XYZ file of C-alpha atoms in Angstrom:
365
model
C 0.000 0.000 0.000
C 2.911 2.338 0.666
C 4.114 1.670 -2.880
C 0.632 2.383 -4.283
C 0.668 5.873 -2.793
C 4.379 6.556 -3.353
C 5.899 9.457 -5.283
C 7.063 7.043 -7.974
C 3.522 5.811 -8.590
C 2.224 9.380 -8.810
C 4.843 10.138 -11.469
C 4.046 6.939 -13.379
C 0.299 7.562 -13.338
C 0.686 11.203 -14.376
C 2.837 10.221 -17.349
C 0.329 7.493 -18.225
C -2.438 10.125 -18.244
C -0.539 12.375 -20.667
C 0.327 9.416 -22.887
C -3.283 8.171 -22.953
C -4.520 11.687 -23.745
C -2.213 11.971 -26.751
C -3.084 8.484 -28.028
C -6.832 9.077 -27.696
C -6.635 12.479 -29.380
C -4.664 11.002 -32.278
C -7.202 8.217 -32.646
C -9.994 10.773 -32.976
C -8.125 13.164 -35.254
C -7.467 15.949 -32.768
C -3.660 15.739 -33.089
C -1.352 14.140 -35.631
C -0.439 10.491 -35.046
C 3.308 11.102 -35.396
C 3.123 13.915 -32.879
C 1.174 11.658 -30.531
C 3.842 8.986 -30.917
C 6.583 11.426 -29.951
C 4.592 12.371 -26.826
C 3.937 8.771 -25.819
C 7.581 7.835 -26.452
C 8.651 10.727 -24.238
C 6.242 9.685 -21.453
C 7.626 6.152 -21.598
C 11.242 7.232 -21.201
C 11.132 10.504 -19.262
C 12.733 10.320 -15.827
C 11.483 12.770 -13.214
C 13.055 13.352 -9.827
C 10.124 13.431 -7.365
C 11.945 15.753 -4.955
C 12.717 18.322 -7.635
C 9.202 17.925 -9.020
C 7.740 18.620 -5.580
C 9.819 21.809 -5.208
C 8.554 23.079 -8.554
C 4.975 22.089 -7.731
C 5.125 24.019 -4.470
C 5.758 27.185 -6.491
C 3.314 26.367 -9.280
C 0.492 25.262 -6.988
C 0.013 21.955 -8.791
C 2.049 18.922 -9.791
C 0.842 19.055 -13.395
C 2.539 22.330 -14.363
C 6.150 21.130 -13.903
C 5.178 17.735 -15.353
C 3.835 19.262 -18.568
C 6.853 21.575 -18.759
C 9.189 18.587 -18.526
C 7.365 16.754 -21.325
C 7.312 19.819 -23.566
C 11.037 20.355 -23.014
C 11.700 16.764 -24.100
C 9.558 16.487 -27.255
C 10.294 17.951 -30.717
C 9.194 21.556 -31.276
C 6.331 20.460 -33.525
C 4.832 18.400 -30.716
C 5.062 20.970 -27.924
C 1.636 22.619 -28.535
C -0.057 19.210 -28.517
C 1.208 18.164 -25.081
C -1.627 18.276 -22.524
C -3.952 19.706 -25.173
C -7.403 20.571 -23.829
C -6.562 19.255 -20.354
C -5.946 21.081 -17.094
C -3.953 20.396 -13.946
C -6.908 19.062 -11.986
C -7.641 16.547 -14.746
C -4.231 15.020 -14.093
C -4.426 15.202 -10.295
C -7.909 13.700 -9.993
C -7.250 10.959 -12.521
C -3.965 10.008 -10.836
C -5.739 9.825 -7.481
C -8.387 7.514 -8.892
C -5.778 5.255 -10.494
C -4.212 4.930 -7.068
C -7.634 4.240 -5.566
C -8.149 1.384 -8.034
C -4.799 -0.174 -7.168
C -5.271 0.285 -3.439
C -8.772 -1.182 -3.528
C -7.377 -4.482 -4.799
C -5.134 -4.735 -1.744
C -8.001 -3.812 0.599
C -10.187 -6.508 -0.949
C -7.447 -9.118 -0.536
C -6.960 -8.519 3.186
C -10.688 -8.128 3.829
C -11.201 -11.545 2.256
C -8.647 -13.027 4.667
C -10.528 -11.600 7.637
C -13.937 -12.715 6.386
C -12.853 -16.250 5.492
C -11.357 -16.782 8.937
C -14.355 -15.286 10.749
C -16.861 -17.384 8.819
C -14.993 -20.534 9.804
C -14.815 -19.496 13.476
C -18.483 -18.515 13.573
C -19.620 -21.894 12.296
C -17.165 -23.711 14.563
C -18.716 -22.005 17.597
C -22.332 -21.946 16.441
C -23.364 -23.894 19.558
C -20.688 -22.672 22.006
C -22.447 -20.845 24.869
C -21.015 -17.475 25.848
C -22.242 -14.657 28.017
C -23.874 -11.897 26.049
C -22.978 -8.487 27.414
C -24.910 -5.249 27.104
C -23.628 -1.895 28.396
C -20.493 -3.858 29.407
C -22.525 -5.917 31.908
C -23.400 -9.629 31.824
C -26.787 -10.091 30.166
C -28.056 -13.420 28.728
C -26.276 -16.342 27.032
C -25.621 -16.284 23.301
C -23.696 -18.530 20.974
C -20.155 -17.240 20.604
C -20.511 -17.869 16.882
C -23.242 -15.235 16.731
C -20.904 -12.554 18.059
C -18.279 -13.581 15.512
C -20.863 -13.654 12.722
C -21.843 -10.091 13.614
C -18.213 -9.044 13.192
C -18.236 -10.779 9.830
C -21.458 -9.095 8.713
C -20.276 -5.607 9.666
C -16.965 -5.977 7.843
C -18.601 -7.606 4.796
C -21.209 -4.854 4.494
C -18.598 -2.122 4.788
C -16.337 -3.868 2.276
C -19.205 -4.078 -0.211
C -20.077 -0.408 0.282
C -16.449 0.506 -0.321
C -16.261 -1.697 -3.429
C -19.446 -0.087 -4.780
C -18.062 3.395 -4.138
C -14.848 2.574 -5.983
C -16.697 0.988 -8.898
C -19.029 3.984 -9.186
C -16.654 6.863 -8.542
C -13.126 5.809 -9.567
C -13.584 7.571 -12.881
C -11.396 9.488 -15.294
C -11.498 13.264 -14.904
C -11.245 15.089 -18.216
C -12.919 18.469 -18.418
C -10.304 21.026 -19.351
C -10.031 24.485 -17.794
C -13.713 24.919 -16.843
C -15.221 21.507 -17.527
C -16.436 22.144 -21.090
C -13.926 19.836 -22.835
C -12.947 22.676 -25.142
C -10.029 21.833 -27.403
C -11.116 18.241 -27.987
C -12.542 18.904 -31.459
C -16.047 17.940 -30.382
C -14.856 14.430 -29.525
C -14.483 14.903 -25.770
C -16.734 12.023 -24.758
C -15.069 9.563 -27.150
C -11.585 10.688 -26.070
C -12.550 10.316 -22.416
C -13.894 6.803 -23.011
C -10.722 5.820 -24.839
C -8.502 7.249 -22.097
C -10.532 5.611 -19.334
C -10.139 2.213 -20.978
C -6.377 2.692 -21.297
C -6.011 3.809 -17.670
C -8.340 1.256 -16.057
C -10.895 3.839 -14.968
C -14.592 4.388 -15.598
C -15.583 6.981 -18.188
C -17.759 9.798 -16.864
C -18.659 13.439 -17.507
C -16.331 15.938 -15.807
C -16.679 15.792 -12.017
C -13.949 18.219 -10.964
C -16.319 20.489 -9.027
C -18.475 17.637 -7.673
C -16.518 15.962 -4.890
C -19.151 13.341 -4.058
C -16.961 10.607 -5.527
C -13.823 11.092 -3.442
C -15.986 11.708 -0.360
C -17.964 8.492 -0.933
C -14.797 6.444 -1.317
C -13.272 7.986 1.795
C -16.363 7.645 3.989
C -16.983 4.036 2.969
C -13.322 3.240 3.658
C -13.588 4.898 7.074
C -16.653 2.740 7.745
C -14.679 -0.370 6.843
C -11.942 0.679 9.264
C -14.605 1.220 11.931
C -16.142 -2.198 11.300
C -12.733 -3.804 11.743
C -12.347 -1.712 14.876
C -15.581 -3.187 16.271
C -14.084 -6.654 16.020
C -10.838 -5.424 17.564
C -12.670 -3.803 20.487
C -14.588 -6.991 21.274
C -11.523 -9.234 21.039
C -9.590 -6.864 23.290
C -12.374 -6.896 25.892
C -12.638 -10.682 25.762
C -8.875 -11.025 26.210
C -8.717 -9.134 29.509
C -7.108 -11.184 32.283
C -10.272 -11.297 34.369
C -12.262 -12.626 31.403
C -9.789 -14.575 29.247
C -12.350 -15.858 26.749
C -10.222 -15.133 23.678
C -6.620 -14.323 22.879
C -4.683 -13.150 19.888
C -2.418 -15.815 18.364
C 0.799 -16.464 20.259
C 3.738 -15.295 18.138
C 7.320 -14.899 19.287
C 7.958 -11.273 20.173
C 4.311 -10.247 19.819
C 2.381 -8.411 22.497
C 5.118 -8.266 25.092
C 5.874 -5.542 27.600
C 9.202 -3.860 28.248
C 8.351 -3.643 31.962
C 6.109 -6.662 32.653
C 7.263 -9.997 31.285
C 3.984 -11.768 32.092
C 1.875 -9.620 29.754
C 0.369 -10.723 26.425
C -1.008 -7.545 24.930
C -3.561 -7.543 22.074
C -1.329 -5.672 19.641
C -3.312 -6.510 16.524
C -6.415 -5.043 18.134
C -4.354 -2.052 19.189
C -3.360 -1.398 15.576
C -6.940 -1.619 14.331
C -8.313 0.539 17.131
C -5.715 3.254 16.555
C -6.758 3.304 12.887
C -10.433 3.443 13.841
C -9.698 6.411 16.089
C -8.085 8.394 13.265
C -10.449 7.532 10.403
C -13.482 9.689 11.370
C -11.514 12.938 11.322
C -10.028 12.094 7.935
C -13.473 11.294 6.538
C -14.739 14.615 7.894
C -12.000 16.426 5.970
C -13.264 14.812 2.777
C -16.832 15.869 3.533
C -15.584 19.420 3.942
C -14.590 19.447 0.273
C -18.151 18.950 -0.945
C -18.880 22.684 -0.907
C -16.436 23.424 -3.718
C -16.493 26.864 -5.306
C -18.008 27.247 -8.781
C -16.047 25.446 -11.550
C -12.908 24.745 -9.481
C -12.549 24.788 -5.742
C -9.796 26.503 -3.779
C -8.121 24.417 -1.080
C -10.773 21.692 -0.858
C -9.900 19.164 -3.539
C -6.209 19.935 -3.044
C -6.500 18.406 0.442
C -8.065 15.151 -0.728
C -5.252 12.995 -2.137
C -3.112 12.971 1.035
C -6.200 12.253 3.143
C -7.358 9.390 0.932
C -3.819 8.008 0.940
C -3.785 8.007 4.734
C -7.167 6.283 4.899
C -5.950 3.543 2.549
C -2.817 3.065 4.643
C -4.832 2.897 7.867
C -7.266 0.409 6.328
C -4.415 -1.751 5.044
C -2.755 -1.796 8.453
C -5.978 -2.538 10.327
C -7.094 -5.294 7.953
C -3.691 -6.952 7.830
C -3.412 -6.933 11.624
C -6.910 -8.309 12.163
C -6.511 -10.905 9.421
C -3.677 -12.363 11.497
C -5.870 -12.174 14.605
C -8.867 -13.787 12.910
C -6.828 -16.622 11.444
C -5.127 -17.461 14.737
C -7.751 -16.408 17.284
C -7.596 -18.618 20.373
C -10.896 -19.372 22.127
C -10.952 -20.613 25.741
C -14.190 -22.552 26.033
C -13.676 -23.196 29.752
C -13.452 -19.459 30.386
C -16.591 -18.909 28.303
C -18.453 -21.542 30.320
C -17.416 -19.911 33.584
C -19.608 -16.883 32.864
C -22.686 -18.837 31.710
C -25.161 -19.938 34.435
C -25.629 -23.664 35.018
C -28.773 -25.349 33.713
C -30.656 -25.257 30.398
C -29.477 -22.549 28.023
C -31.895 -20.998 25.567
C -29.684 -19.701 22.776
C -32.700 -18.753 20.707
C -32.184 -18.924 16.952
C -28.435 -18.336 17.056
C -27.615 -21.070 14.545
C -30.107 -19.688 12.013
C -28.942 -16.129 12.588
C -25.314 -17.096 12.110
C -26.037 -18.562 8.686
C -28.156 -15.563 7.755
C -25.329 -13.196 8.711
C -22.712 -15.233 6.870
C -24.868 -15.611 3.750
C -25.852 -12.195 2.326
C -29.416 -12.064 1.092
C -30.538 -15.100 3.071
C -32.579 -12.909 5.424
C -33.844 -9.428 4.569
């Protein structure tokens, strides 16, 4: 995930945008094919120092200005006017961000699948294991432990699906030009955008530069996924307290120790997920603040989004990876569970049915 949001990937995606723009414009007769080839060849071989690029961008106010200057300096004179034709800086920035979103989403899906597979197995394994249900942090009535685990599974699965839907809907190419009219595209703006989107692995869409619903939806759904993972982490941490001891994170050499107390076995995976869950809401709120963008291009709102989305992806990756390890190696102490459940007949209600309904989307409305 760090590589996905690295400076090198930003450079690569930005060059891919300029190359795809030239190829699509040549295909639809907006620029000459030989000129397009010189631009694409330049984008394939140009080497940009991210540190120097960042210094120039700080003065220019956008990464695209020094990028386009570098390409124009490297192509033949005849091709210079055709570089970045009809595009604007925000087209590059937004499209690069969405290419990173697409890549990052694949990693999120992978680790979420690890968590969900492990939880489904544990939930079914403990579908008839009595445990004390707790409400307001007090002992309540018995439940099946598998039902608690299935609820973790359902929350994470729902949030993952919402995130996947947001990415599928909103990870779209941005191509609007200076004010979103697609001027300079020879009347072929929609066809050029579709061609570029296909080349860059994005969805084609009308310009969305002043509508920040898409980035906000992706960010909020990702924050919800982090929160759902945090719910599982909170419960595991509570169950692993010494006085309860119903569950423990997997025992791994060097994991969960204390520099001062050798006897401790701290829930460090849960700690990672909970720290992420504590940071995610504020980051999501920053994204919501960008919705009130000014006129045809906002000032200061959308410019804040890429670093915030990057941080949310990194937090989600860390939380999911940590809790995937926890879910796969979660240790359950059935004797400790039994110690909190009263003797005698135990009415666990319809726990077994509910577990299957929670693990099987659509089984129960």
